[in-house]
Tab-separated table of N, CA and C and ligand atoms in Angstrom:
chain	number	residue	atom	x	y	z
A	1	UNK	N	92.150	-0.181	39.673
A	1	UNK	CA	92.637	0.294	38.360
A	1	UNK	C	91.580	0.014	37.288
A	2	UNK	N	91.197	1.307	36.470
A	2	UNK	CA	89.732	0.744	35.509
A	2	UNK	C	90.675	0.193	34.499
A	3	UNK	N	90.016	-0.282	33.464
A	3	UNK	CA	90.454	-0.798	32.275
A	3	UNK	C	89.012	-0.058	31.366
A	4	UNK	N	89.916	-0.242	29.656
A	4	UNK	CA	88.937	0.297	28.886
A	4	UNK	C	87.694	-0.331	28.293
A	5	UNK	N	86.589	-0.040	27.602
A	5	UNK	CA	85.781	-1.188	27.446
A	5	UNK	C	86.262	-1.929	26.259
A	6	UNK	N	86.634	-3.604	26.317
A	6	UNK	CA	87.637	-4.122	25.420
A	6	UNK	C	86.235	-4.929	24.561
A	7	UNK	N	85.219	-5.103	25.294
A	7	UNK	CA	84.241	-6.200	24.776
A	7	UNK	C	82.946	-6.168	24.629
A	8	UNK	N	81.983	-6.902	23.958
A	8	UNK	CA	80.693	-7.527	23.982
A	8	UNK	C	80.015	-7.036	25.928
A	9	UNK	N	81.170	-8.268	26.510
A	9	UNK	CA	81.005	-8.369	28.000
A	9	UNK	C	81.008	-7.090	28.884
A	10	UNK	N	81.990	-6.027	28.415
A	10	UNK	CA	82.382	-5.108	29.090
A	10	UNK	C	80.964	-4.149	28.848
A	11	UNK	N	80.668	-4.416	27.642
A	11	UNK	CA	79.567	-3.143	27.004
A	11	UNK	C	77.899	-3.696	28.170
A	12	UNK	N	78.095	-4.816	28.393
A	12	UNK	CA	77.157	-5.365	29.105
A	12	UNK	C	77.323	-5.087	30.578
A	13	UNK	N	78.350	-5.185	31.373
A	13	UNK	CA	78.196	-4.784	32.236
A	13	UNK	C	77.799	-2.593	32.472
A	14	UNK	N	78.556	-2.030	31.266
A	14	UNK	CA	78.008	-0.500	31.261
A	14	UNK	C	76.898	-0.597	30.943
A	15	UNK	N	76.165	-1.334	29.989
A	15	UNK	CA	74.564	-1.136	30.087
A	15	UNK	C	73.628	-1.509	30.932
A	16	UNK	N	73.919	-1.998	32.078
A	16	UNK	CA	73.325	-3.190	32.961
A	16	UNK	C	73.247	-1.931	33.723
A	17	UNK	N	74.205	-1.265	34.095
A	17	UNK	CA	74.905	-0.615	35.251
A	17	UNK	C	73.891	0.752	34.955
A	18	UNK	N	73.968	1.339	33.381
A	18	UNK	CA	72.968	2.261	33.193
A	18	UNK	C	71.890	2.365	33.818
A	19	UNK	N	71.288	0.728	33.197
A	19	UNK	CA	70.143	1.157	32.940
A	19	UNK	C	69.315	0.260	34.503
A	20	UNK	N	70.076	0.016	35.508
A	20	UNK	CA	70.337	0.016	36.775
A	20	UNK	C	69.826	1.090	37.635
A	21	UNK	N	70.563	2.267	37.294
A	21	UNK	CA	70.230	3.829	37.570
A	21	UNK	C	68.668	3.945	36.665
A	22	UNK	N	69.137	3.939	35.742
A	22	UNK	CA	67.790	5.071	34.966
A	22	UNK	C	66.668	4.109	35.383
A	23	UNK	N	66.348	2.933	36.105
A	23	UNK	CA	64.444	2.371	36.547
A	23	UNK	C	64.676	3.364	37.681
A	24	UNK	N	65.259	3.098	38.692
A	24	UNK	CA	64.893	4.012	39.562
A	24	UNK	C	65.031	5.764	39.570
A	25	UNK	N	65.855	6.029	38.602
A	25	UNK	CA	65.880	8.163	38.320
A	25	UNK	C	64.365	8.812	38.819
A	26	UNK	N	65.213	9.555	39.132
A	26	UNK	CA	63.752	10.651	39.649
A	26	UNK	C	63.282	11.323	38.694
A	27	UNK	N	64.332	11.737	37.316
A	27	UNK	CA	63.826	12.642	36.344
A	27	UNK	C	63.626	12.418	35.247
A	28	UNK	N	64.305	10.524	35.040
A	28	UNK	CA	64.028	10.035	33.663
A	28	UNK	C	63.523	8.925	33.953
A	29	UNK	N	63.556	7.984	34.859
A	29	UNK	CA	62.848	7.006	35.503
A	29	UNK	C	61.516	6.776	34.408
A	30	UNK	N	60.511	7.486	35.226
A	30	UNK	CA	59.058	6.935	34.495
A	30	UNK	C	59.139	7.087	33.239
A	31	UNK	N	59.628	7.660	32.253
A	31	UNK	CA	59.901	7.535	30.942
A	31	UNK	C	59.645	5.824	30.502
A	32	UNK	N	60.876	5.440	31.088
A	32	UNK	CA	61.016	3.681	30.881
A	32	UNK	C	59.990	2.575	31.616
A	33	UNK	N	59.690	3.529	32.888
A	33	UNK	CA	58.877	2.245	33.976
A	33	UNK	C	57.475	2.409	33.460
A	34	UNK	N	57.328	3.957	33.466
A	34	UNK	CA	55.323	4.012	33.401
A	34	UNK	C	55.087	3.908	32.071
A	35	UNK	N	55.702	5.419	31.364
A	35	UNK	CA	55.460	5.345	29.905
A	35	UNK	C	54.958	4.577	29.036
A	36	UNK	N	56.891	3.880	28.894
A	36	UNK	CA	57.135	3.039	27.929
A	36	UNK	C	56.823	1.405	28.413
A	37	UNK	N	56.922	1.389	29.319
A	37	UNK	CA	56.299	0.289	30.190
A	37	UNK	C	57.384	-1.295	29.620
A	38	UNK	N	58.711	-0.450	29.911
A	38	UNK	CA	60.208	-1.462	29.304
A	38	UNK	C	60.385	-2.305	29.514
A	39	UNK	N	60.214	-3.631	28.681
A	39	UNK	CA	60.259	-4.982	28.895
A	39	UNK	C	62.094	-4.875	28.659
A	40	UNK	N	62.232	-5.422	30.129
A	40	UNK	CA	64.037	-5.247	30.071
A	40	UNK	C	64.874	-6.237	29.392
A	41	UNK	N	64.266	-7.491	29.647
A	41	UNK	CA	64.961	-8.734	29.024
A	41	UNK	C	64.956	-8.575	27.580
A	42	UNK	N	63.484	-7.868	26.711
A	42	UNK	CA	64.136	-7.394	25.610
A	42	UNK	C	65.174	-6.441	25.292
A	43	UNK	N	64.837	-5.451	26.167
A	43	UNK	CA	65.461	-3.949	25.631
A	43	UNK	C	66.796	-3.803	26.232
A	44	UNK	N	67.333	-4.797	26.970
A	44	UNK	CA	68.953	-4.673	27.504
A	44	UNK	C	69.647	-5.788	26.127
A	45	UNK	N	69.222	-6.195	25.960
A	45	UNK	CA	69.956	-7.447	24.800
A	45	UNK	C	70.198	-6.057	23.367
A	46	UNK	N	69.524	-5.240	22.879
A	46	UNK	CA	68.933	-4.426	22.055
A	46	UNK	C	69.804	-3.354	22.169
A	47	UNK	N	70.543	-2.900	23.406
A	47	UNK	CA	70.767	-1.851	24.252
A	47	UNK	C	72.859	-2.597	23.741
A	48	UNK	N	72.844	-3.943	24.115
A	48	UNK	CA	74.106	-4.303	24.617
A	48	UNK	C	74.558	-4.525	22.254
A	49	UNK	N	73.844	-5.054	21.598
A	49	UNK	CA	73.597	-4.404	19.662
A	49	UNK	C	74.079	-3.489	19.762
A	50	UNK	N	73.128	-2.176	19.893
A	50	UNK	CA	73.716	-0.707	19.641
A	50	UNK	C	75.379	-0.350	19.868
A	51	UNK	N	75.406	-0.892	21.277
A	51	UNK	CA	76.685	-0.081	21.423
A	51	UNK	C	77.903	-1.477	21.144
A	52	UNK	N	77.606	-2.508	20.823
A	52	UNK	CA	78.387	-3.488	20.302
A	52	UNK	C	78.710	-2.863	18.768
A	53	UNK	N	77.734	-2.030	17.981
A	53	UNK	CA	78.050	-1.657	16.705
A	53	UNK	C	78.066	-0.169	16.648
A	54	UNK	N	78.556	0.568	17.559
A	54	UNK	CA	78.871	1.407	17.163
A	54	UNK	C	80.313	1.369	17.910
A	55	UNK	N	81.057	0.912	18.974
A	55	UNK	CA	82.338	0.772	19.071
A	55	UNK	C	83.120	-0.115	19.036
A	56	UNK	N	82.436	-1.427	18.167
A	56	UNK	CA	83.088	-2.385	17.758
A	56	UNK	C	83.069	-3.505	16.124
A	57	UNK	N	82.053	-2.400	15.929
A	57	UNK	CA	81.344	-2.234	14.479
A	57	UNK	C	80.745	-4.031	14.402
A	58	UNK	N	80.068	-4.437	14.927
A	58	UNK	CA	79.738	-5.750	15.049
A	58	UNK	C	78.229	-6.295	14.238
A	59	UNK	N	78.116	-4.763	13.729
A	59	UNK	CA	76.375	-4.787	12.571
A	59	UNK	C	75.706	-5.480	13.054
A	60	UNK	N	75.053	-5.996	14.281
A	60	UNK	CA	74.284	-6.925	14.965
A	60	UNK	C	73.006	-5.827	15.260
A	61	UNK	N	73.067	-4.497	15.120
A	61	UNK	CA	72.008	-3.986	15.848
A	61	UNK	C	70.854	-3.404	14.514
A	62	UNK	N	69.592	-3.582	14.520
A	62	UNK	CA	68.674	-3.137	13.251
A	62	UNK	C	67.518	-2.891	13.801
A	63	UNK	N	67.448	-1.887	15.063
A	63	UNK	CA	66.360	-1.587	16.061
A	63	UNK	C	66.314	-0.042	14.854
A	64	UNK	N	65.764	0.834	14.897
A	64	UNK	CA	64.606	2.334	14.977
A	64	UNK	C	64.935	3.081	16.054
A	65	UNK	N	66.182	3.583	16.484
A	65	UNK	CA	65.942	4.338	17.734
A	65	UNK	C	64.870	5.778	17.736
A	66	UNK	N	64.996	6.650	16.293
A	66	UNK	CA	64.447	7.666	16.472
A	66	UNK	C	63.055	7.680	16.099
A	67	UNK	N	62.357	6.626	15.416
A	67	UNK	CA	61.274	6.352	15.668
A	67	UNK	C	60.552	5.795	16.862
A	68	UNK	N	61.338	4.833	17.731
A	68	UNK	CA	61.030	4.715	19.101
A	68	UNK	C	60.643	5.751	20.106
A	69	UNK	N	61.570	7.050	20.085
A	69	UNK	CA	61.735	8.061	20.739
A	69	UNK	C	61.195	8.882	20.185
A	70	UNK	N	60.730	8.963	18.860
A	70	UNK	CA	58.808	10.064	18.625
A	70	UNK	C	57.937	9.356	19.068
A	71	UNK	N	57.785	8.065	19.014
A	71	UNK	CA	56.504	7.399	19.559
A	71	UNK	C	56.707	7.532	21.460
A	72	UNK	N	57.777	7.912	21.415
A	72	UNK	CA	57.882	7.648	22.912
A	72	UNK	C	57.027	9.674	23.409
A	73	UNK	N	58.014	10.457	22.746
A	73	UNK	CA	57.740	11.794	22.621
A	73	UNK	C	56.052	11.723	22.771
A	74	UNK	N	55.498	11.193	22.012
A	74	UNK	CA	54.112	11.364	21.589
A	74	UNK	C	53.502	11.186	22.660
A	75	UNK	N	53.356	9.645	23.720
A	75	UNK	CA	52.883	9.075	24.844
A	75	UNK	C	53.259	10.596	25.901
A	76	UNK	N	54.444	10.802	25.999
A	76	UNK	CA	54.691	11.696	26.818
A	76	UNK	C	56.054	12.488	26.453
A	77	UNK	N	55.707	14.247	26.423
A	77	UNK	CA	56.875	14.803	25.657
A	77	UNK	C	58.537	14.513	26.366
A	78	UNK	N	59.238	14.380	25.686
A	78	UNK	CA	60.370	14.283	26.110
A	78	UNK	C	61.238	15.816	25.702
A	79	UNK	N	62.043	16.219	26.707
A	79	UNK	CA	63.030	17.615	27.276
A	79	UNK	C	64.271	17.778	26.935
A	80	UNK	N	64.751	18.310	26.710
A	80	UNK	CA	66.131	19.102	26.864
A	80	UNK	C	66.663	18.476	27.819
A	81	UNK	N	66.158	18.681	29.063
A	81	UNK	CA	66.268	18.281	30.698
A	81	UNK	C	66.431	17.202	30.689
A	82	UNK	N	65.644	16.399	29.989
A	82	UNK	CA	65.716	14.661	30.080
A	82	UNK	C	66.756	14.537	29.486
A	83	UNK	N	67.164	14.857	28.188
A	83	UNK	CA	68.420	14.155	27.395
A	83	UNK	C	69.731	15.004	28.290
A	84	UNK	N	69.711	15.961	28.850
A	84	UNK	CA	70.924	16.234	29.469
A	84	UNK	C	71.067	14.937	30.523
A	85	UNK	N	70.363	14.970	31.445
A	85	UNK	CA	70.096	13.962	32.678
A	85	UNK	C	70.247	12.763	32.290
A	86	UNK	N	69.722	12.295	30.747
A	86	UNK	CA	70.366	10.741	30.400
A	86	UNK	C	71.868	10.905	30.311
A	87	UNK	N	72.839	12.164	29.936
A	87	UNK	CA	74.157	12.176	29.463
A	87	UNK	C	74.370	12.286	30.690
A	88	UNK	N	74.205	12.887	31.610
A	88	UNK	CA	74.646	13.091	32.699
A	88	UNK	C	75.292	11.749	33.287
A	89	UNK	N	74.261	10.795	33.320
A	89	UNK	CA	73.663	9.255	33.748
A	89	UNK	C	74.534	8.324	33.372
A	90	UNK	N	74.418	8.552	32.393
A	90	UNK	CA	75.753	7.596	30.776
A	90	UNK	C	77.157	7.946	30.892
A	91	UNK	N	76.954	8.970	31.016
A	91	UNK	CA	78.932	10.034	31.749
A	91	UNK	C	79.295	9.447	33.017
A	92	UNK	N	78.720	9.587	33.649
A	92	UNK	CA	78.985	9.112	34.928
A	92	UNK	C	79.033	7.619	35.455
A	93	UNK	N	78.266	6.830	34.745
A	93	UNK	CA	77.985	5.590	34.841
A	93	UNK	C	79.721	4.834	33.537
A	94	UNK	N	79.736	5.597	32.902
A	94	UNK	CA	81.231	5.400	32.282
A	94	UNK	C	82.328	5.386	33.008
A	95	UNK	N	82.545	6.735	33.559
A	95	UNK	CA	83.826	6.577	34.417
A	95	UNK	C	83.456	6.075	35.588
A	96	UNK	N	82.755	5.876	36.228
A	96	UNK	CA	82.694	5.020	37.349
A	96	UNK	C	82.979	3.393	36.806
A	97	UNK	N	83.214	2.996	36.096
A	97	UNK	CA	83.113	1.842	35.678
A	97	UNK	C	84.608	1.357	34.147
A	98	UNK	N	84.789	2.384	33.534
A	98	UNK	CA	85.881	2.363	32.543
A	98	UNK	C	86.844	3.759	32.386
A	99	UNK	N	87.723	3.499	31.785
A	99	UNK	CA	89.111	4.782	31.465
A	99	UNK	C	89.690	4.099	29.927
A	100	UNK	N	89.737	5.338	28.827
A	100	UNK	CA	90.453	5.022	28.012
A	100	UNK	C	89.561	5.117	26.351
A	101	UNK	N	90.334	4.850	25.752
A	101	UNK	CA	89.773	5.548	24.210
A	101	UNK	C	88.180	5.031	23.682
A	102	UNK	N	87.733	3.900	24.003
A	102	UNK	CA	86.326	3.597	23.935
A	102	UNK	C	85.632	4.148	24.601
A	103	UNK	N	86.149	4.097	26.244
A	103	UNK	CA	85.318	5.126	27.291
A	103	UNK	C	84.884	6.239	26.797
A	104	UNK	N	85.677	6.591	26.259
A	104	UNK	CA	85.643	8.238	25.999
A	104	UNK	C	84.908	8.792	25.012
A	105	UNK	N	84.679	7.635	23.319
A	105	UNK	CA	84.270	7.068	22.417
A	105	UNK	C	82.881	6.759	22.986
A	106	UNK	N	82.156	6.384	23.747
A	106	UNK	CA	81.290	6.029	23.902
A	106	UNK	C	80.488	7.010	24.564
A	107	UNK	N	81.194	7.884	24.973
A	107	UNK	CA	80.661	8.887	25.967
A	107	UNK	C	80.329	10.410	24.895
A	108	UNK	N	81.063	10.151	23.990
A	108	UNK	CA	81.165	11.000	22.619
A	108	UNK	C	79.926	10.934	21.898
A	109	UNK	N	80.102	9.732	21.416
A	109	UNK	CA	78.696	8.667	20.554
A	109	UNK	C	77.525	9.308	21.182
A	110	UNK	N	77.261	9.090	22.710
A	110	UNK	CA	75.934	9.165	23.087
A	110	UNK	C	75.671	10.801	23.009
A	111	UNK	N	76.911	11.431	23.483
A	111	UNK	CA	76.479	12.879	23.375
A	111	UNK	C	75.911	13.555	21.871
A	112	UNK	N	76.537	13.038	20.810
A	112	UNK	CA	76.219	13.656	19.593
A	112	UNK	C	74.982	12.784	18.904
A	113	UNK	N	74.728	11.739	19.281
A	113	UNK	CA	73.410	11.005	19.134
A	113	UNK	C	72.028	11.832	19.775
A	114	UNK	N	72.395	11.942	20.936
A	114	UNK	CA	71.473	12.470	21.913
A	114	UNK	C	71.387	14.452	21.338
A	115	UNK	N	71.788	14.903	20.288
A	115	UNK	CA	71.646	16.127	20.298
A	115	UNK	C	71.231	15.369	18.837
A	116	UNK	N	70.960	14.705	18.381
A	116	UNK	CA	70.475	14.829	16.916
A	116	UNK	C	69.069	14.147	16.927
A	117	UNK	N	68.868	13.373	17.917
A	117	UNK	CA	67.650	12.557	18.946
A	117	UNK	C	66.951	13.745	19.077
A	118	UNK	N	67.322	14.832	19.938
A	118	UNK	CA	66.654	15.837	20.461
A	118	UNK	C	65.991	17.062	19.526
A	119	UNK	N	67.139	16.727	18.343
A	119	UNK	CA	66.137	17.769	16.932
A	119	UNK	C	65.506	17.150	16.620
A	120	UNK	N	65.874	15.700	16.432
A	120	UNK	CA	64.858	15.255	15.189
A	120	UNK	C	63.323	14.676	16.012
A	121	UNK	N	63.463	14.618	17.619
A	121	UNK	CA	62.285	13.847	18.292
A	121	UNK	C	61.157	15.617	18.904
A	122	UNK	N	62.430	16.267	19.686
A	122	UNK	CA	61.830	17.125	20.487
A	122	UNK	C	61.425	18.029	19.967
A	123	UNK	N	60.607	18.457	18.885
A	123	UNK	CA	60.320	19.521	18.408
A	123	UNK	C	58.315	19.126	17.545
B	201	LIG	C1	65.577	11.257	27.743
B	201	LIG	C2	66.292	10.418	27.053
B	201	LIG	C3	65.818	9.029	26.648
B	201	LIG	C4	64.731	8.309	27.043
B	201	LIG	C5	63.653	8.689	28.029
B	201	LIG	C6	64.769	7.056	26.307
B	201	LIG	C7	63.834	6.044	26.417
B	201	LIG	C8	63.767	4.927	25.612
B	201	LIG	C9	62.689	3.983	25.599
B	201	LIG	C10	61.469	4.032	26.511
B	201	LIG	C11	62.956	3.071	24.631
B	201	LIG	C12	62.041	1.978	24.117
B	201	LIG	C13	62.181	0.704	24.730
B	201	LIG	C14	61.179	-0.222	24.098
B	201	LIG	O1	59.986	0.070	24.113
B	201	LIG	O2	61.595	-1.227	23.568
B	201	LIG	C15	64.243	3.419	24.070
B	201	LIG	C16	64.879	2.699	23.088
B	201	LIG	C17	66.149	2.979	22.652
B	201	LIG	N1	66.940	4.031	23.037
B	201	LIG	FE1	66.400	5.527	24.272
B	201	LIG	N2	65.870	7.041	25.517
B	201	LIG	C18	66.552	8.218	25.693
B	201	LIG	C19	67.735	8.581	25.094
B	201	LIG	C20	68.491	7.772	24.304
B	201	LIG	C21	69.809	8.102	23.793
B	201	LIG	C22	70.536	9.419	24.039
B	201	LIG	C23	70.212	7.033	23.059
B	201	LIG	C24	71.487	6.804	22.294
B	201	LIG	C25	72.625	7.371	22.586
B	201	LIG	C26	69.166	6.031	23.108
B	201	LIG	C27	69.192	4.830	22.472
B	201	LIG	C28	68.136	3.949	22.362
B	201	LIG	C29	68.114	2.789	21.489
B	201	LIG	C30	69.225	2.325	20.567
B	201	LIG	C31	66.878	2.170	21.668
B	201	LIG	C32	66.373	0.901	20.979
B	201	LIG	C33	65.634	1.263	19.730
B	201	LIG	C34	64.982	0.083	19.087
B	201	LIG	O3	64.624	-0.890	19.765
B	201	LIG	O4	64.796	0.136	17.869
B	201	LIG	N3	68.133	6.518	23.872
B	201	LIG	N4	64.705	4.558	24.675
């Protein structure tokens, strides 16, 4: 029986679990491994901020995502293809793991983030 994401803890195990999948992806993978060359112990603590303040409003997070992701663009362009394949990743890695109004909330968040990411980086 899933439960919804109630916590700090819960948001940690969905980001763990993400970003679990995305080192090894075949299509977004090197983005993070070669590219960006992702120091994880920073960027999962950074990762577990974001989504602590956007579905639990906890103001802990004061990272730059869309400046990260032009500088990232720049090293190597980032796709259409890629940001579908991260939602894909994030969707799936949700319900395999939670059910219920944050789930769903969170799965929302990333989709309309990730299309405003993609004007304001991919072009
Ligand atoms: C193809 C899609 C994406 C790729 C390849 C990607 C890759 C990356 C990389 C390499 C970093 C930098 C890590 C570092 O150097 O510290 C990063 C940071 C980050 N990403 Fe993404 N990302 C993608 C999509 C997204 C989406 C859709 C979201 C939000 C829903 C997101 C949220 C963030 C945040 C919050 C950070 C931290 C920014 C900061 O430290 O200031 N990313 N991403």
């Amino acid at each position: 029986m899933k439960t919804d994401i109630k916590s700090r803890q819960d948001i940690k195990i969905l980001v763990d679990a993400f970003y679990g999948k995305v080192q090894t992806d075949p299509t977004i993978g090197y983005l993070f491994t070669k590219v960006a060359n992702v120091n994880w112990e920073k960027h999962l603590p950074i990762m577990y901020d974001f989504w602590d303040n956007i579905l639990f409003h906890s103001g802990n997070f004061e990272g730059n995502p869309m400046m990260k992701h032009r500088f990232l663009n720049q090293k190597s362009p980032l796709t259409e293809t890629h940001f579908k394949h991260w939602n894909k990743l994030w969707k799936k890695t949700v319900d395999d793991l939670f059910e219920g109004p944050k789930a769903s909330e969170v799965k929302i968040r990333a989709q309309s983030i990730s299309k405003m990411m993609m004007n304001k980086v991919v072009k």
